[in-house]
């Protein structure tokens, strides 16, 4: 998740200041080697076209996050969880024992000194384990449908073949987990910012207008709950539609001015009703000291419509602390 510019905290001079119209809440990692927390992670994705459901996916797993190393300017963490690739493939019961070694996945990554995510360290190990698992599945699935199964495995192998693709698969939850770390908020004010959002029509990103505001802060317990909302900028949304019309008309050759005018009128009528919208509503409950999430729920609703089609997609991530 892309964050907004805000003054970073100094580890040497972190202070809690309460002044007129100001309640400074610093989100900083104060971790020790061996510290660990257990969480349940749930991912949901629903997609509909013209009201008909096309995608409805739910993935849930339990995860243990452990601090395995610490230096003056970084932390190294281990994210251990149940292999969701295995569960999504619906592996037959008779193959389960042969694949037990792949049940748990460990992702090792680093942050800076205040807990901001930096990079995954063991992506090659994860890639090799995943490739080995896919090859083992092919070996176990020696039947009449083996060729089709091998073919079906290829897109999955491609998905886990590079650092970029592996990172995109894993990073979403980790980035949500670390979202506020390394920044300081004035909890008595509403922070407003701009963010670049994906263009549902393709092409350049679209501007989004976001805000952060607090529901409660407990300075004694070091906990806080804040809301992060974001919505598509209306003017930029109109710009996307205009650019799309220009792109379409620019790629068509007309035999006459009259023909062009008629085509332009038809295109303008078709796109006059086109709408696109993206909205986020995210809640974060956090131990801002020492920097661990308690409960996070992110929800992005993306929609578009034109004369002939409507589409809706809802993506959610829930991270909740468990004993």
Short mmCIF file of C-alpha atoms in Angstrom, two decimals:
data_model
loop_
_atom_site.label_atom_id
_atom_site.label_comp_id
_atom_site.label_asym_id
_atom_site.label_seq_id
_atom_site.Cartn_x
_atom_site.Cartn_y
_atom_site.Cartn_z
CA UNK A 1 0.00 0.00 0.00
CA UNK A 2 1.48 3.28 -0.97
CA UNK A 3 1.74 5.75 1.93
CA UNK A 4 1.72 9.53 1.94
CA UNK A 5 4.59 11.90 2.79
CA UNK A 6 4.79 12.71 6.49
CA UNK A 7 7.58 13.63 8.85
CA UNK A 8 9.55 10.54 9.94
CA UNK A 9 10.31 10.05 13.60
CA UNK A 10 13.78 10.34 15.09
CA UNK A 11 14.63 7.34 17.22
CA UNK A 12 16.84 9.50 19.41
CA UNK A 13 14.23 12.13 20.23
CA UNK A 14 10.84 10.40 20.20
CA UNK A 15 8.57 12.39 22.49
CA UNK A 16 4.88 12.36 23.25
CA UNK A 17 3.78 16.00 23.01
CA UNK A 18 0.36 17.24 23.95
CA UNK A 19 -0.03 20.92 22.97
CA UNK A 20 -2.95 23.03 21.94
CA UNK A 21 -4.89 21.12 19.24
CA UNK A 22 -2.15 18.49 19.10
CA UNK A 23 -1.81 14.90 20.29
CA UNK A 24 1.26 13.34 18.70
CA UNK A 25 1.01 9.56 18.27
CA UNK A 26 4.28 7.98 17.05
CA UNK A 27 4.14 4.53 15.48
CA UNK A 28 7.61 3.09 16.07
CA UNK A 29 8.91 -0.47 16.31
CA UNK A 30 10.42 -1.14 19.73
CA UNK A 31 11.08 -4.84 19.25
CA UNK A 32 13.49 -7.30 20.83
CA UNK A 33 14.94 -10.43 19.25
CA UNK A 34 12.59 -13.29 20.08
CA UNK A 35 9.44 -11.15 20.28
CA UNK A 36 6.56 -12.85 18.47
CA UNK A 37 2.85 -12.45 17.83
CA UNK A 38 0.22 -14.81 16.41
CA UNK A 39 -2.39 -13.62 13.93
CA UNK A 40 -5.23 -14.91 11.80
CA UNK A 41 -5.17 -13.54 8.25
CA UNK A 42 -8.27 -13.63 6.02
CA UNK A 43 -8.37 -12.48 2.39
CA UNK A 44 -11.64 -12.07 0.50
CA UNK A 45 -12.30 -11.20 -3.12
CA UNK A 46 -15.69 -10.89 -4.80
CA UNK A 47 -16.22 -9.88 -8.42
CA UNK A 48 -19.52 -9.45 -10.28
CA UNK A 49 -20.34 -8.50 -13.88
CA UNK A 50 -23.89 -7.28 -14.55
CA UNK A 51 -24.90 -8.63 -11.16
CA UNK A 52 -23.66 -12.16 -11.88
CA UNK A 53 -20.94 -13.42 -9.56
CA UNK A 54 -17.77 -14.41 -11.40
CA UNK A 55 -15.28 -14.65 -8.53
CA UNK A 56 -15.83 -15.41 -4.86
CA UNK A 57 -12.62 -16.37 -3.08
CA UNK A 58 -11.81 -16.63 0.61
CA UNK A 59 -8.38 -17.58 1.93
CA UNK A 60 -7.63 -17.83 5.65
CA UNK A 61 -4.54 -18.89 7.55
CA UNK A 62 -2.83 -18.46 10.91
CA UNK A 63 0.52 -16.72 10.99
CA UNK A 64 3.31 -16.25 13.52
CA UNK A 65 5.48 -13.13 13.19
CA UNK A 66 8.83 -13.34 15.02
CA UNK A 67 11.71 -10.87 15.35
CA UNK A 68 14.78 -12.98 14.49
CA UNK A 69 17.47 -10.28 14.34
CA UNK A 70 18.04 -6.65 15.21
CA UNK A 71 20.75 -4.10 14.41
CA UNK A 72 21.09 -0.39 15.06
CA UNK A 73 19.29 0.43 11.78
CA UNK A 74 17.16 -2.63 10.93
CA UNK A 75 15.03 -5.55 12.07
CA UNK A 76 14.72 -8.99 10.49
CA UNK A 77 11.36 -10.72 10.86
CA UNK A 78 10.05 -14.19 10.05
CA UNK A 79 6.47 -14.60 8.83
CA UNK A 80 5.53 -18.29 9.25
CA UNK A 81 2.18 -19.47 7.94
CA UNK A 82 0.25 -22.34 6.44
CA UNK A 83 0.84 -22.79 2.71
CA UNK A 84 -2.24 -21.25 1.09
CA UNK A 85 -1.17 -22.46 -2.35
CA UNK A 86 -1.64 -26.03 -1.15
CA UNK A 87 -5.13 -25.37 0.21
CA UNK A 88 -6.23 -23.50 -2.93
CA UNK A 89 -5.22 -26.42 -5.17
CA UNK A 90 -7.58 -28.80 -3.28
CA UNK A 91 -5.04 -31.63 -3.22
CA UNK A 92 -6.56 -35.17 -3.00
CA UNK A 93 -6.37 -36.80 0.43
CA UNK A 94 -4.11 -39.61 -0.81
CA UNK A 95 -1.40 -37.09 -1.73
CA UNK A 96 -1.45 -35.16 1.53
CA UNK A 97 1.20 -37.19 3.40
CA UNK A 98 3.68 -36.97 0.50
CA UNK A 99 3.35 -33.18 0.54
CA UNK A 100 3.56 -32.56 4.29
CA UNK A 101 6.96 -30.86 4.03
CA UNK A 102 5.34 -28.00 2.08
CA UNK A 103 2.59 -27.29 4.62
CA UNK A 104 4.45 -24.43 6.32
CA UNK A 105 6.01 -21.43 4.61
CA UNK A 106 8.55 -19.05 6.13
CA UNK A 107 9.04 -15.60 4.67
CA UNK A 108 12.02 -13.68 6.03
CA UNK A 109 12.17 -9.93 5.45
CA UNK A 110 13.76 -6.77 6.79
CA UNK A 111 12.52 -3.40 7.98
CA UNK A 112 14.33 -0.20 8.85
CA UNK A 113 14.91 0.92 12.45
CA UNK A 114 11.33 2.14 12.94
CA UNK A 115 9.59 -0.86 11.35
CA UNK A 116 9.07 0.28 7.74
CA UNK A 117 9.18 -2.73 5.38
CA UNK A 118 12.30 -2.94 3.18
CA UNK A 119 12.67 -6.26 1.35
CA UNK A 120 12.11 -10.02 1.33
CA UNK A 121 15.38 -11.88 1.93
CA UNK A 122 14.51 -15.49 1.14
CA UNK A 123 12.46 -15.14 -2.05
CA UNK A 124 14.76 -17.59 -3.90
CA UNK A 125 14.24 -20.21 -1.21
CA UNK A 126 10.48 -19.68 -1.48
CA UNK A 127 10.67 -19.97 -5.29
CA UNK A 128 12.66 -23.21 -5.15
CA UNK A 129 10.32 -24.75 -2.57
CA UNK A 130 7.29 -23.82 -4.67
CA UNK A 131 8.77 -25.22 -7.89
CA UNK A 132 9.68 -28.44 -6.07
CA UNK A 133 6.12 -28.70 -4.75
CA UNK A 134 4.61 -28.24 -8.22
CA UNK A 135 6.93 -30.88 -9.69
CA UNK A 136 5.99 -33.27 -6.89
CA UNK A 137 2.31 -32.71 -7.64
CA UNK A 138 2.89 -33.55 -11.30
CA UNK A 139 4.78 -36.68 -10.29
CA UNK A 140 1.96 -37.81 -7.99
CA UNK A 141 -0.73 -37.07 -10.54
CA UNK A 142 0.23 -39.79 -13.02
CA UNK A 143 -3.10 -40.56 -14.68
CA UNK A 144 -4.97 -39.97 -17.92
CA UNK A 145 -5.35 -36.28 -17.15
CA UNK A 146 -1.64 -35.75 -16.45
CA UNK A 147 -1.03 -33.67 -19.58
CA UNK A 148 -3.87 -31.34 -18.71
CA UNK A 149 -2.62 -31.09 -15.14
CA UNK A 150 0.92 -30.24 -16.28
CA UNK A 151 -0.52 -27.56 -18.56
CA UNK A 152 -2.56 -26.13 -15.68
CA UNK A 153 0.58 -25.92 -13.53
CA UNK A 154 2.46 -23.69 -15.99
CA UNK A 155 0.72 -20.39 -15.11
CA UNK A 156 1.31 -21.12 -11.42
CA UNK A 157 4.98 -21.80 -12.04
CA UNK A 158 5.27 -18.50 -13.88
CA UNK A 159 3.59 -16.72 -10.97
CA UNK A 160 6.32 -17.87 -8.59
CA UNK A 161 9.34 -17.70 -10.89
CA UNK A 162 10.70 -14.21 -10.18
CA UNK A 163 11.34 -11.87 -7.26
CA UNK A 164 8.78 -9.37 -8.58
CA UNK A 165 5.96 -11.90 -8.98
CA UNK A 166 6.68 -13.54 -5.61
CA UNK A 167 6.77 -10.15 -3.92
CA UNK A 168 3.44 -9.12 -5.42
CA UNK A 169 1.90 -12.39 -4.17
CA UNK A 170 3.23 -12.07 -0.62
CA UNK A 171 3.66 -8.37 0.02
CA UNK A 172 0.07 -7.20 0.26
CA UNK A 173 -0.52 -8.58 3.76
CA UNK A 174 2.95 -7.64 4.98
CA UNK A 175 2.58 -4.06 3.76
CA UNK A 176 -0.82 -3.77 5.44
CA UNK A 177 0.73 -5.20 8.62
CA UNK A 178 3.41 -2.47 8.66
CA UNK A 179 1.24 0.33 7.22
CA UNK A 180 1.51 3.02 9.97
CA UNK A 181 4.99 2.21 11.27
CA UNK A 182 7.58 4.94 10.91
CA UNK A 183 5.18 7.88 10.98
CA UNK A 184 3.71 10.27 13.50
CA UNK A 185 0.09 11.45 13.50
CA UNK A 186 -1.69 14.33 15.15
CA UNK A 187 -4.61 12.34 16.53
CA UNK A 188 -6.74 15.45 17.07
CA UNK A 189 -6.73 16.39 13.40
CA UNK A 190 -7.81 14.82 10.10
CA UNK A 191 -4.86 14.19 7.81
CA UNK A 192 -5.67 14.57 4.11
CA UNK A 193 -3.45 13.31 1.28
CA UNK A 194 -3.34 12.22 -2.36
CA UNK A 195 -2.54 8.76 -3.69
CA UNK A 196 -2.21 7.19 -7.13
CA UNK A 197 -4.80 4.45 -7.78
CA UNK A 198 -4.96 1.82 -10.53
CA UNK A 199 -6.87 2.86 -13.65
CA UNK A 200 -9.77 0.44 -14.15
CA UNK A 201 -9.79 1.34 -17.84
CA UNK A 202 -6.05 0.80 -18.25
CA UNK A 203 -3.46 3.51 -18.76
CA UNK A 204 -2.05 6.09 -16.35
CA UNK A 205 -2.98 5.90 -12.64
CA UNK A 206 -5.83 7.98 -11.27
CA UNK A 207 -5.65 10.40 -8.37
CA UNK A 208 -7.34 9.41 -5.14
CA UNK A 209 -8.19 11.65 -2.19
CA UNK A 210 -7.51 10.09 1.19
CA UNK A 211 -7.87 10.91 4.85
CA UNK A 212 -6.79 9.51 8.21
CA UNK A 213 -8.59 10.25 11.47
CA UNK A 214 -8.53 8.68 14.93
CA UNK A 215 -11.42 7.13 16.81
CA UNK A 216 -9.54 6.68 20.08
CA UNK A 217 -6.06 6.88 21.62
CA UNK A 218 -4.97 5.42 24.95
CA UNK A 219 -1.59 6.91 25.81
CA UNK A 220 -1.23 4.85 29.00
CA UNK A 221 -1.71 1.52 27.21
CA UNK A 222 0.01 2.68 24.02
CA UNK A 223 -2.95 1.75 21.80
CA UNK A 224 -4.88 3.60 19.11
CA UNK A 225 -7.58 3.02 16.53
CA UNK A 226 -7.70 5.05 13.34
CA UNK A 227 -9.66 5.06 10.10
CA UNK A 228 -8.08 5.39 6.65
CA UNK A 229 -10.54 6.35 3.89
CA UNK A 230 -9.83 7.00 0.24
CA UNK A 231 -11.96 7.69 -2.83
CA UNK A 232 -11.38 8.37 -6.49
CA UNK A 233 -10.98 12.03 -7.45
CA UNK A 234 -14.11 12.95 -9.45
CA UNK A 235 -12.33 15.27 -11.87
CA UNK A 236 -9.56 12.77 -12.54
CA UNK A 237 -12.16 10.07 -13.13
CA UNK A 238 -13.74 12.24 -15.85
CA UNK A 239 -10.27 12.78 -17.31
CA UNK A 240 -9.84 9.01 -17.67
CA UNK A 241 -13.06 8.72 -19.68
CA UNK A 242 -12.06 11.68 -21.88
CA UNK A 243 -8.62 10.17 -22.52
CA UNK A 244 -10.23 6.85 -23.44
CA UNK A 245 -12.52 8.54 -25.97
CA UNK A 246 -9.56 10.37 -27.51
CA UNK A 247 -7.60 7.13 -27.71
CA UNK A 248 -10.44 5.32 -29.47
CA UNK A 249 -11.19 8.10 -31.95
CA UNK A 250 -7.50 8.68 -32.59
CA UNK A 251 -7.01 5.11 -33.75
CA UNK A 252 -9.85 5.23 -36.32
CA UNK A 253 -9.51 6.58 -39.86
CA UNK A 254 -12.51 8.36 -41.38
CA UNK A 255 -13.33 8.80 -45.06
CA UNK A 256 -15.02 12.16 -44.59
CA UNK A 257 -15.67 14.89 -42.10
CA UNK A 258 -19.35 13.91 -41.97
CA UNK A 259 -18.46 10.32 -41.16
CA UNK A 260 -16.14 11.50 -38.38
CA UNK A 261 -18.80 13.78 -36.88
CA UNK A 262 -21.34 10.94 -36.85
CA UNK A 263 -18.88 8.51 -35.28
CA UNK A 264 -17.84 11.08 -32.65
CA UNK A 265 -21.46 11.65 -31.72
CA UNK A 266 -22.06 7.91 -31.28
CA UNK A 267 -18.89 7.48 -29.21
CA UNK A 268 -19.70 10.46 -27.00
CA UNK A 269 -23.20 9.13 -26.38
CA UNK A 270 -21.83 5.70 -25.51
CA UNK A 271 -19.26 7.02 -23.04
CA UNK A 272 -21.41 9.80 -21.56
CA UNK A 273 -22.83 7.33 -19.02
CA UNK A 274 -19.52 5.65 -18.20
CA UNK A 275 -18.59 5.82 -14.54
CA UNK A 276 -15.65 4.52 -12.54
CA UNK A 277 -15.21 4.51 -8.78
CA UNK A 278 -12.71 3.23 -6.21
CA UNK A 279 -13.24 3.55 -2.47
CA UNK A 280 -11.20 2.33 0.50
CA UNK A 281 -12.42 2.00 4.05
CA UNK A 282 -9.67 0.67 6.33
CA UNK A 283 -9.58 0.37 10.12
CA UNK A 284 -6.38 -0.07 12.15
CA UNK A 285 -6.20 -0.95 15.84
CA UNK A 286 -2.57 -0.89 16.92
CA UNK A 287 -0.14 -1.01 19.81
CA UNK A 288 1.73 2.05 18.57
CA UNK A 289 4.22 1.31 21.36
CA UNK A 290 5.89 -1.19 20.80
CA UNK A 291 4.52 -1.35 17.23
CA UNK A 292 2.25 -4.40 16.77
CA UNK A 293 -1.19 -4.54 15.11
CA UNK A 294 -4.19 -5.70 17.16
CA UNK A 295 -6.82 -5.77 14.42
CA UNK A 296 -6.70 -4.53 10.83
CA UNK A 297 -9.49 -4.59 8.27
CA UNK A 298 -8.90 -3.15 4.79
CA UNK A 299 -11.66 -3.02 2.19
CA UNK A 300 -11.40 -1.71 -1.37
CA UNK A 301 -14.54 -1.40 -3.50
CA UNK A 302 -13.94 -0.87 -7.23
CA UNK A 303 -16.77 -0.37 -9.71
CA UNK A 304 -17.43 0.71 -13.27
CA UNK A 305 -20.47 1.05 -15.50
CA UNK A 306 -21.41 2.01 -19.02
CA UNK A 307 -24.46 1.57 -21.24
CA UNK A 308 -24.04 -2.19 -21.56
CA UNK A 309 -22.15 -3.38 -18.52
CA UNK A 310 -21.61 -2.92 -14.81
CA UNK A 311 -18.79 -4.40 -12.78
CA UNK A 312 -18.04 -4.55 -9.08
CA UNK A 313 -15.03 -5.90 -7.19
CA UNK A 314 -14.54 -6.00 -3.42
CA UNK A 315 -11.17 -6.95 -1.93
CA UNK A 316 -10.67 -7.33 1.82
CA UNK A 317 -7.79 -8.22 4.14
CA UNK A 318 -8.40 -8.91 7.83
CA UNK A 319 -5.49 -9.36 10.25
CA UNK A 320 -6.45 -10.11 13.86
CA UNK A 321 -4.28 -10.94 16.84
CA UNK A 322 -4.86 -14.35 18.46
CA UNK A 323 -3.44 -15.91 21.61
#
